[in-house]
Tab-separated table of C-alpha atoms in Angstrom:
chain	number	residue	atom	x	y	z
N	135	GLY	CA	0.000	0.000	0.000
N	136	GLN	CA	0.876	3.628	-0.023
N	137	ASN	CA	1.625	5.449	3.173
N	138	ILE	CA	3.296	8.482	4.658
N	139	ASP	CA	5.022	8.604	8.028
N	140	GLN	CA	5.652	11.957	9.714
N	141	PRO	CA	5.794	12.902	13.392
N	142	THR	CA	2.406	13.992	14.603
N	143	GLU	CA	3.629	17.040	16.467
N	144	MET	CA	6.864	18.938	17.064
N	145	THR	CA	7.744	21.917	19.233
N	146	ALA	CA	10.530	24.396	18.583
N	147	THR	CA	11.675	27.786	19.815
N	148	GLU	CA	11.427	31.045	17.919
N	149	GLY	CA	14.683	31.752	16.088
N	150	ALA	CA	15.797	28.124	16.139
N	151	ILE	CA	16.006	25.473	13.418
N	152	VAL	CA	13.708	22.474	13.052
N	153	GLN	CA	13.790	19.470	10.760
N	154	ILE	CA	10.586	17.617	9.914
N	155	ASN	CA	11.187	14.121	8.614
N	156	CYS	CA	9.008	12.157	6.242
N	157	THR	CA	9.275	8.584	5.045
N	158	TYR	CA	7.003	7.307	2.334
N	159	GLN	CA	6.000	4.284	0.319
N	160	THR	CA	4.243	4.808	-2.975
N	161	SER	CA	3.378	2.942	-6.131
N	162	GLY	CA	5.850	4.649	-8.394
N	163	PHE	CA	7.247	8.094	-7.733
N	164	ASN	CA	7.024	11.398	-9.557
N	165	GLY	CA	8.426	13.758	-6.992
N	166	LEU	CA	7.553	14.915	-3.508
N	167	PHE	CA	5.851	18.094	-2.368
N	168	TRP	CA	5.827	19.899	0.939
N	169	TYR	CA	2.855	22.041	1.846
N	170	GLN	CA	2.131	24.292	4.805
N	171	GLN	CA	-1.361	24.396	6.250
N	172	HIS	CA	-2.504	26.835	8.903
N	173	ALA	CA	-5.478	25.786	10.991
N	174	GLY	CA	-8.727	26.290	9.126
N	175	GLU	CA	-7.002	27.173	5.873
N	176	ALA	CA	-6.108	25.343	2.685
N	177	PRO	CA	-2.535	24.102	2.111
N	178	THR	CA	0.001	26.346	0.427
N	179	PHE	CA	2.895	25.076	-1.643
N	180	LEU	CA	6.379	25.162	-0.133
N	181	SER	CA	8.668	22.977	-2.217
N	182	TYR	CA	9.002	20.222	-4.776
N	183	ASN	CA	11.823	17.667	-5.051
N	184	VAL	CA	12.117	15.130	-7.828
N	185	LEU	CA	15.873	14.501	-7.757
N	186	ASP	CA	17.993	13.493	-4.776
N	187	GLY	CA	19.530	16.291	-2.827
N	188	LEU	CA	18.758	19.547	-1.122
N	189	GLU	CA	16.601	22.342	-2.493
N	190	GLU	CA	16.946	25.647	-0.690
N	191	LYS	CA	14.370	28.399	-0.803
N	192	GLY	CA	14.911	31.179	1.681
N	193	ARG	CA	14.381	29.998	5.241
N	194	PHE	CA	13.003	26.682	4.014
N	195	SER	CA	14.979	23.790	2.540
N	196	SER	CA	13.797	20.362	1.464
N	197	PHE	CA	15.833	17.219	1.007
N	198	LEU	CA	15.032	14.025	-0.865
N	199	SER	CA	16.538	10.551	-0.966
N	200	ARG	CA	14.569	8.428	-3.409
N	201	SER	CA	16.424	5.211	-2.600
N	202	LYS	CA	15.532	5.562	1.063
N	203	GLY	CA	11.994	6.850	0.540
N	204	TYR	CA	12.919	9.764	2.754
N	205	SER	CA	12.538	13.500	2.747
N	206	TYR	CA	12.870	16.285	5.251
N	207	LEU	CA	11.839	19.902	5.487
N	208	LEU	CA	14.258	22.217	7.266
N	209	LEU	CA	12.994	25.488	8.668
N	210	LYS	CA	15.532	28.073	9.824
N	211	GLU	CA	15.155	31.232	11.872
N	212	LEU	CA	11.774	30.114	13.053
N	213	GLN	CA	9.070	32.724	13.404
N	214	MET	CA	5.810	32.516	15.313
N	215	LYS	CA	3.905	32.558	12.020
N	216	ASP	CA	5.573	29.247	11.115
N	217	SER	CA	3.265	27.519	13.581
N	218	ALA	CA	1.243	25.327	11.251
N	219	SER	CA	0.923	21.794	9.960
N	220	TYR	CA	3.465	20.650	7.402
N	221	LEU	CA	2.338	18.079	4.890
N	222	CYS	CA	4.663	15.769	3.025
N	223	ALA	CA	2.988	14.602	-0.179
N	224	PRO	CA	4.721	12.275	-2.616
N	225	MET	CA	3.267	11.866	-6.087
N	226	ASP	CA	2.691	8.325	-7.287
N	227	SER	CA	2.939	6.806	-10.749
N	228	ASN	CA	-0.507	8.178	-11.634
N	229	TYR	CA	0.593	11.674	-10.676
N	230	GLN	CA	-1.704	11.569	-7.662
N	231	LEU	CA	-0.576	13.240	-4.467
N	232	ILE	CA	-0.571	10.940	-1.457
N	233	TRP	CA	-1.418	12.771	1.746
N	234	GLY	CA	-0.619	11.959	5.340
N	235	ALA	CA	-1.965	13.733	8.396
N	236	GLY	CA	1.014	16.084	8.488
N	237	THR	CA	3.184	17.362	11.316
N	238	LYS	CA	1.824	20.030	13.591
N	239	LEU	CA	4.649	22.431	14.415
N	240	ILE	CA	4.305	24.557	17.531
N	241	ILE	CA	6.641	27.523	17.884
N	242	LYS	CA	7.263	28.873	21.370
N	243	PRO	CA	8.733	32.299	22.188
I	207	GLY	CA	2.216	31.373	-7.673
I	208	ALA	CA	-1.013	30.776	-9.513
I	209	VAL	CA	-4.314	31.754	-7.930
I	210	VAL	CA	-7.243	29.456	-7.313
I	211	SER	CA	-10.390	31.033	-5.951
I	212	GLN	CA	-12.925	28.939	-4.072
I	213	HIS	CA	-16.342	30.230	-3.121
I	214	PRO	CA	-18.037	30.378	-0.697
I	215	SER	CA	-15.551	30.221	2.147
I	216	ARG	CA	-18.265	29.337	4.660
I	217	VAL	CA	-21.794	28.073	4.227
I	218	ILE	CA	-24.465	26.899	6.595
I	219	CYS	CA	-27.386	25.017	5.114
I	220	LYS	CA	-30.357	23.072	6.299
I	221	SER	CA	-30.427	19.317	6.174
I	222	GLY	CA	-31.887	18.088	2.903
I	223	THR	CA	-30.850	21.076	0.812
I	224	SER	CA	-28.087	21.226	-1.787
I	225	VAL	CA	-24.982	23.373	-1.745
I	226	LYS	CA	-22.769	24.335	-4.677
I	227	ILE	CA	-19.098	25.156	-4.230
I	228	GLU	CA	-17.157	26.837	-7.024
I	229	CYS	CA	-13.483	26.554	-7.770
I	230	ARG	CA	-11.898	28.909	-10.297
I	231	SER	CA	-8.366	29.137	-11.610
I	232	LEU	CA	-7.838	32.847	-12.136
I	233	ASP	CA	-4.593	33.065	-14.078
I	234	PHE	CA	-3.983	29.683	-15.635
I	235	GLN	CA	-5.854	26.916	-17.394
I	236	ALA	CA	-6.630	24.089	-15.017
I	237	THR	CA	-6.564	20.869	-16.962
I	238	THR	CA	-7.168	18.893	-13.813
I	239	MET	CA	-9.019	19.806	-10.656
I	240	PHE	CA	-9.120	17.856	-7.430
I	241	TRP	CA	-11.743	17.932	-4.712
I	242	TYR	CA	-10.826	17.048	-1.136
I	243	ARG	CA	-12.541	16.976	2.178
I	244	GLN	CA	-10.747	17.268	5.465
I	245	PHE	CA	-11.919	16.521	8.972
I	246	PRO	CA	-10.252	18.279	11.916
I	247	LYS	CA	-6.690	17.114	12.506
I	248	LYS	CA	-6.999	14.583	9.708
I	249	SER	CA	-5.308	14.309	6.352
I	250	LEU	CA	-6.769	15.560	3.129
I	251	MET	CA	-9.041	12.933	1.633
I	252	LEU	CA	-9.270	12.976	-2.140
I	253	MET	CA	-12.884	12.748	-3.214
I	254	ALA	CA	-12.589	12.999	-6.958
I	255	THR	CA	-10.417	14.104	-9.843
I	256	SER	CA	-11.899	15.927	-12.772
I	257	ASN	CA	-10.444	16.705	-16.161
I	258	GLU	CA	-11.960	19.460	-18.233
I	259	GLY	CA	-14.724	18.239	-20.466
I	260	SER	CA	-14.917	14.723	-19.084
I	261	LYS	CA	-16.633	12.976	-16.213
I	262	ALA	CA	-15.006	13.079	-12.827
I	263	THR	CA	-13.236	10.053	-11.426
I	264	TYR	CA	-14.448	9.370	-7.919
I	265	GLU	CA	-12.451	7.693	-5.192
I	266	GLN	CA	-13.746	4.514	-3.646
I	267	GLY	CA	-16.458	5.155	-1.115
I	268	VAL	CA	-17.425	8.575	-2.468
I	269	GLU	CA	-21.009	8.698	-3.745
I	270	LYS	CA	-21.005	10.327	-7.155
I	271	ASP	CA	-24.745	10.965	-7.030
I	272	LYS	CA	-24.353	12.842	-3.788
I	273	PHE	CA	-21.250	14.823	-4.673
I	274	LEU	CA	-21.821	16.115	-8.193
I	275	ILE	CA	-18.747	17.475	-9.905
I	276	ASN	CA	-18.767	19.521	-13.059
I	277	HIS	CA	-15.650	20.704	-14.859
I	278	ALA	CA	-17.111	22.379	-17.905
I	279	SER	CA	-14.289	24.790	-18.619
I	280	LEU	CA	-10.549	25.102	-18.082
I	281	THR	CA	-11.086	27.651	-15.357
I	282	LEU	CA	-14.110	26.422	-13.439
I	283	SER	CA	-15.118	23.321	-11.547
I	284	THR	CA	-18.068	22.973	-9.211
I	285	LEU	CA	-18.909	20.547	-6.444
I	286	THR	CA	-22.557	20.212	-5.476
I	287	VAL	CA	-23.389	18.447	-2.248
I	288	THR	CA	-26.913	17.181	-2.805
I	289	SER	CA	-29.435	16.488	-0.052
I	290	ALA	CA	-26.877	17.480	2.547
I	291	HIS	CA	-26.884	15.864	5.977
I	292	PRO	CA	-25.067	16.854	9.173
I	293	GLU	CA	-22.424	14.185	8.552
I	294	ASP	CA	-21.497	16.046	5.353
I	295	SER	CA	-20.284	18.938	7.484
I	296	SER	CA	-16.602	19.270	6.718
I	297	PHE	CA	-13.896	21.414	5.169
I	298	TYR	CA	-13.963	21.028	1.384
I	299	ILE	CA	-10.916	22.093	-0.600
I	300	CYS	CA	-10.305	22.213	-4.318
I	301	SER	CA	-6.968	22.291	-6.053
I	302	ALA	CA	-6.087	22.867	-9.661
I	303	ARG	CA	-3.197	21.850	-11.834
I	304	GLY	CA	-2.151	22.898	-15.323
I	305	THR	CA	-1.108	20.718	-18.201
I	306	ASP	CA	2.155	19.511	-16.647
I	307	ARG	CA	1.256	16.690	-14.312
I	308	ASP	CA	4.422	16.937	-12.242
I	309	THR	CA	3.914	20.518	-11.174
I	310	GLU	CA	2.407	21.730	-7.965
I	311	ALA	CA	-1.312	21.880	-7.519
I	312	PHE	CA	-2.634	25.188	-6.254
I	313	PHE	CA	-5.301	25.163	-3.625
I	314	GLY	CA	-8.403	27.221	-3.200
I	315	GLN	CA	-9.152	28.784	0.162
I	316	GLY	CA	-11.452	25.958	1.193
I	317	THR	CA	-15.141	25.918	2.106
I	318	ARG	CA	-16.349	25.237	5.611
I	319	LEU	CA	-19.719	23.513	5.219
I	320	THR	CA	-22.001	23.171	8.206
I	321	VAL	CA	-25.267	21.289	7.777
I	322	VAL	CA	-27.821	21.916	10.513
């Protein structure tokens, strides 16, 4: 079957760095997306990885290892507004996004 | 990024009535649109995938006669919840994708449906 494994919840301090890990199993693979979702709102796109390695975009970076079925999202210089759920969503062979429940990130002052 | 507009953002309706939710891609042509529902603290659940001009493909367990999807143009898809019941109360979200299947899907703002 297809599944996503992310920690349910993480807590970090404002100004610090946090890494959210994601392992996945899919039928085929056409890249992996990270989305941010604030409570009561729709997800917003953060990053897309299709090749192994690190993609950096401002305070956010995303890493992919296809052989290990592993990705992480790295958030630097954390701000209070980063408190949200972070969704790891790989795309399967049918170009369908596979969604897990996401990781709720709590930022403390 | 591209803009997807979903309307209404909130709706309260009486049990037994129907509700239509619109999803529009404002600055690109959405070849494919996806409809999700999400319960609190749960993952997005794909309800159906629609391609412009063709019938929607529904996921297993989703009643196509209850959740009517129309994707008549490259910029508009609608979801109609027919004969709504309180258990249909949920957060409904659409997303749209252009012609390249391996690009990100852009999400609408979501619709909070409450059936009383």
